[in-house]
Amino acid sequence: MTLVEELNWRGMIHDIMPGTEELLSREKVTAYVGFDPTSDSLHIGHLVSVMLLRNLQAAGHKPIALMGGATGMIGDPSGKSEERNLLDEETLIHNQECMKKQLEKFLDFESGKSNAAEMVNNYDWMKNFTFLEFIRDVGKMITVNYMMAKDSVKKRLETGLSFTEFTYQLVQGYDFLYLNQHKNCKLQMGGSDQWGNIVTGTELIRRKTGGEAYALTCPLITKSDGGKFGKTEKGNIWLDPNKTSPYSFYNSG
């Protein structure tokens, strides 16, 4: 089976941009998934996205795990009913190291092969980006109308959405642009709630450089009430056995 056929068979595709399957069939593709290091452990909601990267690498493609050191300081409004607390840089660095140790159990970072997994941190390219530079070079490429049409924005307008959260999709979109330019990354993957943010990235790449960019999302693992698992949500199930024991993890199913 091709990679897309394999993922479909496993029920791991929610949305896929036209042309993605053809891209994966014709060349070795670099693709990434973003993780906000707002806790010192991944949770069960991350697991499908991690398995996307694992299957991608098994098919000969190159996975990138992006740690959102910068975006983690903002807070993604997708699937949230309220704004989450922001963390300081020291805590984010600690959380990133803990999450990398977990990802190393699923991905090959060390083999020296051309498709060895790589970890990057968007804080490295965002830390020296001034506000004026960002609104000049990135903000002007995407209209407010386009951003307002995203479900992650519309669902939060009733409860209140800060300007900080509103700009999240631009910052995530810039991550895709940066990786596209510097790592030849042509595919971003993630949970289905990230579709709007990911598509903003593909649009930014096309408008800014005319480069190739594609999107693929997986279904969310949800709780019994239909809500998403998240680090700031109640009733979370962690991949760290010290936070959720294997016995509790098994019984949660």
PDB file of C-alpha atoms in Angstrom, residues 5-182:
ATOM      1  CA  GLU A   5      -3.665   4.047   1.484  1.00  0.00           C
ATOM      2  CA  GLU A   6      -2.052   2.797   4.706  1.00  0.00           C
ATOM      3  CA  LEU A   7      -3.253   5.825   6.679  1.00  0.00           C
ATOM      4  CA  ASN A   8      -6.746   5.525   5.219  1.00  0.00           C
ATOM      5  CA  TRP A   9      -6.843   1.851   6.121  1.00  0.00           C
ATOM      6  CA  ARG A  10      -5.916   2.762   9.688  1.00  0.00           C
ATOM      7  CA  GLY A  11      -8.602   5.483   9.834  1.00  0.00           C
ATOM      8  CA  MET A  12      -5.948   8.153  10.347  1.00  0.00           C
ATOM      9  CA  ILE A  13      -6.991  10.685   7.697  1.00  0.00           C
ATOM     10  CA  HIS A  14      -9.627  13.319   8.385  1.00  0.00           C
ATOM     11  CA  ASP A  15      -8.779  15.910   5.710  1.00  0.00           C
ATOM     12  CA  ILE A  16      -6.209  15.837   2.933  1.00  0.00           C
ATOM     13  CA  MET A  17      -5.408  18.610   0.481  1.00  0.00           C
ATOM     14  CA  PRO A  18      -5.670  17.711  -3.230  1.00  0.00           C
ATOM     15  CA  GLY A  19      -2.258  16.786  -4.622  1.00  0.00           C
ATOM     16  CA  THR A  20      -0.880  15.454  -1.330  1.00  0.00           C
ATOM     17  CA  GLU A  21      -1.115  11.797  -2.313  1.00  0.00           C
ATOM     18  CA  GLU A  22       0.585  12.508  -5.642  1.00  0.00           C
ATOM     19  CA  LEU A  23       3.392  14.398  -3.865  1.00  0.00           C
ATOM     20  CA  LEU A  24       4.043  11.495  -1.490  1.00  0.00           C
ATOM     21  CA  SER A  25       4.092   9.054  -4.405  1.00  0.00           C
ATOM     22  CA  ARG A  26       6.612  10.913  -6.564  1.00  0.00           C
ATOM     23  CA  GLU A  27       9.328  12.020  -4.111  1.00  0.00           C
ATOM     24  CA  LYS A  28      10.763  11.736  -0.632  1.00  0.00           C
ATOM     25  CA  VAL A  29       8.851  14.351   1.332  1.00  0.00           C
ATOM     26  CA  THR A  30       9.799  16.299   4.428  1.00  0.00           C
ATOM     27  CA  ALA A  31       6.736  16.794   6.625  1.00  0.00           C
ATOM     28  CA  TYR A  32       6.179  18.194  10.088  1.00  0.00           C
ATOM     29  CA  VAL A  33       3.818  18.176  13.029  1.00  0.00           C
ATOM     30  CA  GLY A  34       3.869  20.938  15.622  1.00  0.00           C
ATOM     31  CA  PHE A  35       3.711  20.352  19.377  1.00  0.00           C
ATOM     32  CA  ASP A  36       3.268  23.172  21.879  1.00  0.00           C
ATOM     33  CA  PRO A  37       5.494  22.393  24.894  1.00  0.00           C
ATOM     34  CA  THR A  38       2.986  23.688  27.430  1.00  0.00           C
ATOM     35  CA  SER A  39       3.360  20.566  29.586  1.00  0.00           C
ATOM     36  CA  ASP A  40       6.216  18.194  30.388  1.00  0.00           C
ATOM     37  CA  SER A  41       4.428  15.288  28.698  1.00  0.00           C
ATOM     38  CA  LEU A  42       2.583  14.440  25.522  1.00  0.00           C
ATOM     39  CA  HIS A  43      -0.977  13.172  26.010  1.00  0.00           C
ATOM     40  CA  ILE A  44      -3.221  10.700  24.255  1.00  0.00           C
ATOM     41  CA  GLY A  45      -4.563  13.472  22.016  1.00  0.00           C
ATOM     42  CA  HIS A  46      -1.079  13.778  20.485  1.00  0.00           C
ATOM     43  CA  LEU A  47      -0.767  10.070  19.804  1.00  0.00           C
ATOM     44  CA  VAL A  48      -2.388   9.960  16.357  1.00  0.00           C
ATOM     45  CA  SER A  49      -0.236  12.861  15.129  1.00  0.00           C
ATOM     46  CA  VAL A  50       2.874  11.102  16.449  1.00  0.00           C
ATOM     47  CA  MET A  51       1.830   7.949  14.608  1.00  0.00           C
ATOM     48  CA  LEU A  52       1.422  10.002  11.429  1.00  0.00           C
ATOM     49  CA  LEU A  53       5.100  10.915  11.726  1.00  0.00           C
ATOM     50  CA  ARG A  54       6.052   7.308  12.514  1.00  0.00           C
ATOM     51  CA  ASN A  55       4.210   5.941   9.472  1.00  0.00           C
ATOM     52  CA  LEU A  56       5.661   8.729   7.332  1.00  0.00           C
ATOM     53  CA  GLN A  57       9.211   7.775   8.349  1.00  0.00           C
ATOM     54  CA  ALA A  58       8.509   4.058   7.855  1.00  0.00           C
ATOM     55  CA  ALA A  59       7.474   4.886   4.268  1.00  0.00           C
ATOM     56  CA  GLY A  60      10.874   6.513   3.636  1.00  0.00           C
ATOM     57  CA  HIS A  61       9.914  10.166   4.150  1.00  0.00           C
ATOM     58  CA  LYS A  62      11.531  12.596   6.590  1.00  0.00           C
ATOM     59  CA  PRO A  63       9.614  13.682   9.724  1.00  0.00           C
ATOM     60  CA  ILE A  64      10.158  16.928  11.590  1.00  0.00           C
ATOM     61  CA  ALA A  65       8.817  17.427  15.108  1.00  0.00           C
ATOM     62  CA  LEU A  66       8.400  21.146  15.676  1.00  0.00           C
ATOM     63  CA  MET A  67       8.413  22.359  19.248  1.00  0.00           C
ATOM     64  CA  GLY A  68       6.400  25.532  19.593  1.00  0.00           C
ATOM     65  CA  GLY A  69       8.655  27.448  21.931  1.00  0.00           C
ATOM     66  CA  ALA A  70       7.294  30.665  20.407  1.00  0.00           C
ATOM     67  CA  THR A  71       3.702  29.644  19.691  1.00  0.00           C
ATOM     68  CA  GLY A  72       3.546  28.060  23.138  1.00  0.00           C
ATOM     69  CA  MET A  73       3.956  31.561  24.533  1.00  0.00           C
ATOM     70  CA  ILE A  74       0.806  32.636  22.670  1.00  0.00           C
ATOM     71  CA  GLY A  75      -1.748  29.868  23.005  1.00  0.00           C
ATOM     72  CA  ASP A  76      -3.693  28.181  20.200  1.00  0.00           C
ATOM     73  CA  PRO A  77      -7.442  28.998  20.316  1.00  0.00           C
ATOM     74  CA  SER A  78      -8.370  25.886  18.302  1.00  0.00           C
ATOM     75  CA  GLY A  79     -10.833  23.761  20.248  1.00  0.00           C
ATOM     76  CA  LYS A  80     -10.522  25.912  23.353  1.00  0.00           C
ATOM     77  CA  SER A  81     -13.330  27.697  25.178  1.00  0.00           C
ATOM     78  CA  GLU A  82     -11.022  30.015  27.075  1.00  0.00           C
ATOM     79  CA  GLU A  83      -7.523  31.436  26.828  1.00  0.00           C
ATOM     80  CA  ARG A  84      -4.879  29.363  28.560  1.00  0.00           C
ATOM     81  CA  ASN A  85      -2.164  30.560  30.887  1.00  0.00           C
ATOM     82  CA  LEU A  86       1.138  31.456  29.242  1.00  0.00           C
ATOM     83  CA  LEU A  87       4.419  29.924  30.425  1.00  0.00           C
ATOM     84  CA  ASP A  88       7.878  31.376  30.865  1.00  0.00           C
ATOM     85  CA  GLU A  89      10.844  30.437  28.678  1.00  0.00           C
ATOM     86  CA  GLU A  90      12.566  28.262  31.300  1.00  0.00           C
ATOM     87  CA  THR A  91       9.458  26.102  31.768  1.00  0.00           C
ATOM     88  CA  LEU A  92       8.970  25.763  28.013  1.00  0.00           C
ATOM     89  CA  ILE A  93      12.585  24.562  27.550  1.00  0.00           C
ATOM     90  CA  HIS A  94      12.144  21.956  30.293  1.00  0.00           C
ATOM     91  CA  ASN A  95       8.894  20.736  28.755  1.00  0.00           C
ATOM     92  CA  GLN A  96      10.496  20.488  25.321  1.00  0.00           C
ATOM     93  CA  GLU A  97      13.277  18.215  26.601  1.00  0.00           C
ATOM     94  CA  CYS A  98      10.752  15.937  28.308  1.00  0.00           C
ATOM     95  CA  MET A  99       8.641  15.681  25.159  1.00  0.00           C
ATOM     96  CA  LYS A 100      11.674  14.911  22.995  1.00  0.00           C
ATOM     97  CA  LYS A 101      12.495  11.897  25.178  1.00  0.00           C
ATOM     98  CA  GLN A 102       8.968  10.623  24.568  1.00  0.00           C
ATOM     99  CA  LEU A 103       9.150  11.209  20.802  1.00  0.00           C
ATOM    100  CA  GLU A 104      12.432   9.278  20.631  1.00  0.00           C
ATOM    101  CA  LYS A 105      10.454   6.142  21.537  1.00  0.00           C
ATOM    102  CA  PHE A 106       8.449   6.496  18.315  1.00  0.00           C
ATOM    103  CA  LEU A 107      10.810   8.174  15.836  1.00  0.00           C
ATOM    104  CA  ASP A 108      14.368   7.462  14.698  1.00  0.00           C
ATOM    105  CA  PHE A 109      16.425  10.605  15.346  1.00  0.00           C
ATOM    106  CA  GLU A 110      19.861   8.963  15.429  1.00  0.00           C
ATOM    107  CA  SER A 111      20.307   6.546  12.504  1.00  0.00           C
ATOM    108  CA  GLY A 112      22.189   8.939  10.230  1.00  0.00           C
ATOM    109  CA  LYS A 113      19.863   8.030   7.378  1.00  0.00           C
ATOM    110  CA  SER A 114      18.664  10.749   5.024  1.00  0.00           C
ATOM    111  CA  ASN A 115      15.165  10.454   6.477  1.00  0.00           C
ATOM    112  CA  ALA A 116      16.222  10.548  10.142  1.00  0.00           C
ATOM    113  CA  ALA A 117      13.756  12.528  12.217  1.00  0.00           C
ATOM    114  CA  GLU A 118      14.659  16.063  13.200  1.00  0.00           C
ATOM    115  CA  MET A 119      13.467  18.304  16.015  1.00  0.00           C
ATOM    116  CA  VAL A 120      13.274  22.068  15.610  1.00  0.00           C
ATOM    117  CA  ASN A 121      11.992  24.878  17.804  1.00  0.00           C
ATOM    118  CA  ASN A 122      10.162  27.835  16.286  1.00  0.00           C
ATOM    119  CA  TYR A 123      11.526  30.068  19.040  1.00  0.00           C
ATOM    120  CA  ASP A 124      14.889  29.873  17.238  1.00  0.00           C
ATOM    121  CA  TRP A 125      13.584  31.838  14.242  1.00  0.00           C
ATOM    122  CA  MET A 126      10.907  33.880  15.997  1.00  0.00           C
ATOM    123  CA  LYS A 127      12.944  35.261  18.929  1.00  0.00           C
ATOM    124  CA  ASN A 128      14.605  38.018  16.875  1.00  0.00           C
ATOM    125  CA  PHE A 129      11.539  38.809  14.749  1.00  0.00           C
ATOM    126  CA  THR A 130      10.297  42.286  15.670  1.00  0.00           C
ATOM    127  CA  PHE A 131       6.601  43.095  15.684  1.00  0.00           C
ATOM    128  CA  LEU A 132       6.994  45.632  12.872  1.00  0.00           C
ATOM    129  CA  GLU A 133       8.893  43.132  10.730  1.00  0.00           C
ATOM    130  CA  PHE A 134       6.247  40.484  11.302  1.00  0.00           C
ATOM    131  CA  ILE A 135       3.250  42.643  10.353  1.00  0.00           C
ATOM    132  CA  ARG A 136       5.154  43.962   7.321  1.00  0.00           C
ATOM    133  CA  ASP A 137       6.487  40.648   5.996  1.00  0.00           C
ATOM    134  CA  VAL A 138       3.770  38.214   7.129  1.00  0.00           C
ATOM    135  CA  GLY A 139       0.690  40.121   8.248  1.00  0.00           C
ATOM    136  CA  LYS A 140       0.169  41.856   4.917  1.00  0.00           C
ATOM    137  CA  MET A 141       0.013  38.516   3.074  1.00  0.00           C
ATOM    138  CA  ILE A 142      -3.214  37.278   4.723  1.00  0.00           C
ATOM    139  CA  THR A 143      -6.423  39.315   4.981  1.00  0.00           C
ATOM    140  CA  VAL A 144      -8.474  39.712   8.159  1.00  0.00           C
ATOM    141  CA  ASN A 145     -11.493  38.347   6.256  1.00  0.00           C
ATOM    142  CA  TYR A 146      -9.541  35.163   5.538  1.00  0.00           C
ATOM    143  CA  MET A 147      -8.532  34.793   9.193  1.00  0.00           C
ATOM    144  CA  MET A 148     -12.040  35.523  10.501  1.00  0.00           C
ATOM    145  CA  ALA A 149     -13.488  32.720   8.369  1.00  0.00           C
ATOM    146  CA  LYS A 150     -11.572  30.056  10.326  1.00  0.00           C
ATOM    147  CA  ASP A 151     -13.654  27.937  12.691  1.00  0.00           C
ATOM    148  CA  SER A 152     -11.056  28.288  15.443  1.00  0.00           C
ATOM    149  CA  VAL A 153     -11.680  32.049  15.388  1.00  0.00           C
ATOM    150  CA  LYS A 154     -15.452  32.051  14.850  1.00  0.00           C
ATOM    151  CA  LYS A 155     -16.093  29.642  17.735  1.00  0.00           C
ATOM    152  CA  ARG A 156     -14.224  31.867  20.154  1.00  0.00           C
ATOM    153  CA  LEU A 157     -15.776  35.193  19.195  1.00  0.00           C
ATOM    154  CA  GLU A 158     -18.720  34.605  21.525  1.00  0.00           C
ATOM    155  CA  THR A 159     -16.573  33.953  24.602  1.00  0.00           C
ATOM    156  CA  GLY A 160     -13.860  36.443  23.671  1.00  0.00           C
ATOM    157  CA  LEU A 161     -10.685  36.160  21.635  1.00  0.00           C
ATOM    158  CA  SER A 162      -7.571  38.175  22.412  1.00  0.00           C
ATOM    159  CA  PHE A 163      -5.463  39.733  19.666  1.00  0.00           C
ATOM    160  CA  THR A 164      -2.656  37.426  20.830  1.00  0.00           C
ATOM    161  CA  GLU A 165      -4.696  34.311  20.066  1.00  0.00           C
ATOM    162  CA  PHE A 166      -6.082  35.813  16.860  1.00  0.00           C
ATOM    163  CA  THR A 167      -2.547  36.085  15.473  1.00  0.00           C
ATOM    164  CA  TYR A 168      -1.731  32.451  16.295  1.00  0.00           C
ATOM    165  CA  GLN A 169      -2.595  31.176  12.824  1.00  0.00           C
ATOM    166  CA  LEU A 170      -0.194  33.705  11.271  1.00  0.00           C
ATOM    167  CA  VAL A 171       2.647  32.616  13.537  1.00  0.00           C
ATOM    168  CA  GLN A 172       1.954  28.935  12.802  1.00  0.00           C
ATOM    169  CA  GLY A 173       1.668  29.786   9.115  1.00  0.00           C
ATOM    170  CA  TYR A 174       5.079  31.433   9.256  1.00  0.00           C
ATOM    171  CA  ASP A 175       6.533  28.236  10.761  1.00  0.00           C
ATOM    172  CA  PHE A 176       5.434  26.347   7.645  1.00  0.00           C
ATOM    173  CA  LEU A 177       6.869  29.084   5.423  1.00  0.00           C
ATOM    174  CA  TYR A 178      10.203  28.980   7.269  1.00  0.00           C
ATOM    175  CA  LEU A 179      10.472  25.190   7.090  1.00  0.00           C
ATOM    176  CA  ASN A 180       9.433  25.252   3.442  1.00  0.00           C
ATOM    177  CA  GLN A 181      12.237  27.688   2.637  1.00  0.00           C
ATOM    178  CA  HIS A 182      14.959  26.246   4.893  1.00  0.00           C
TER     179      HIS A 182
END
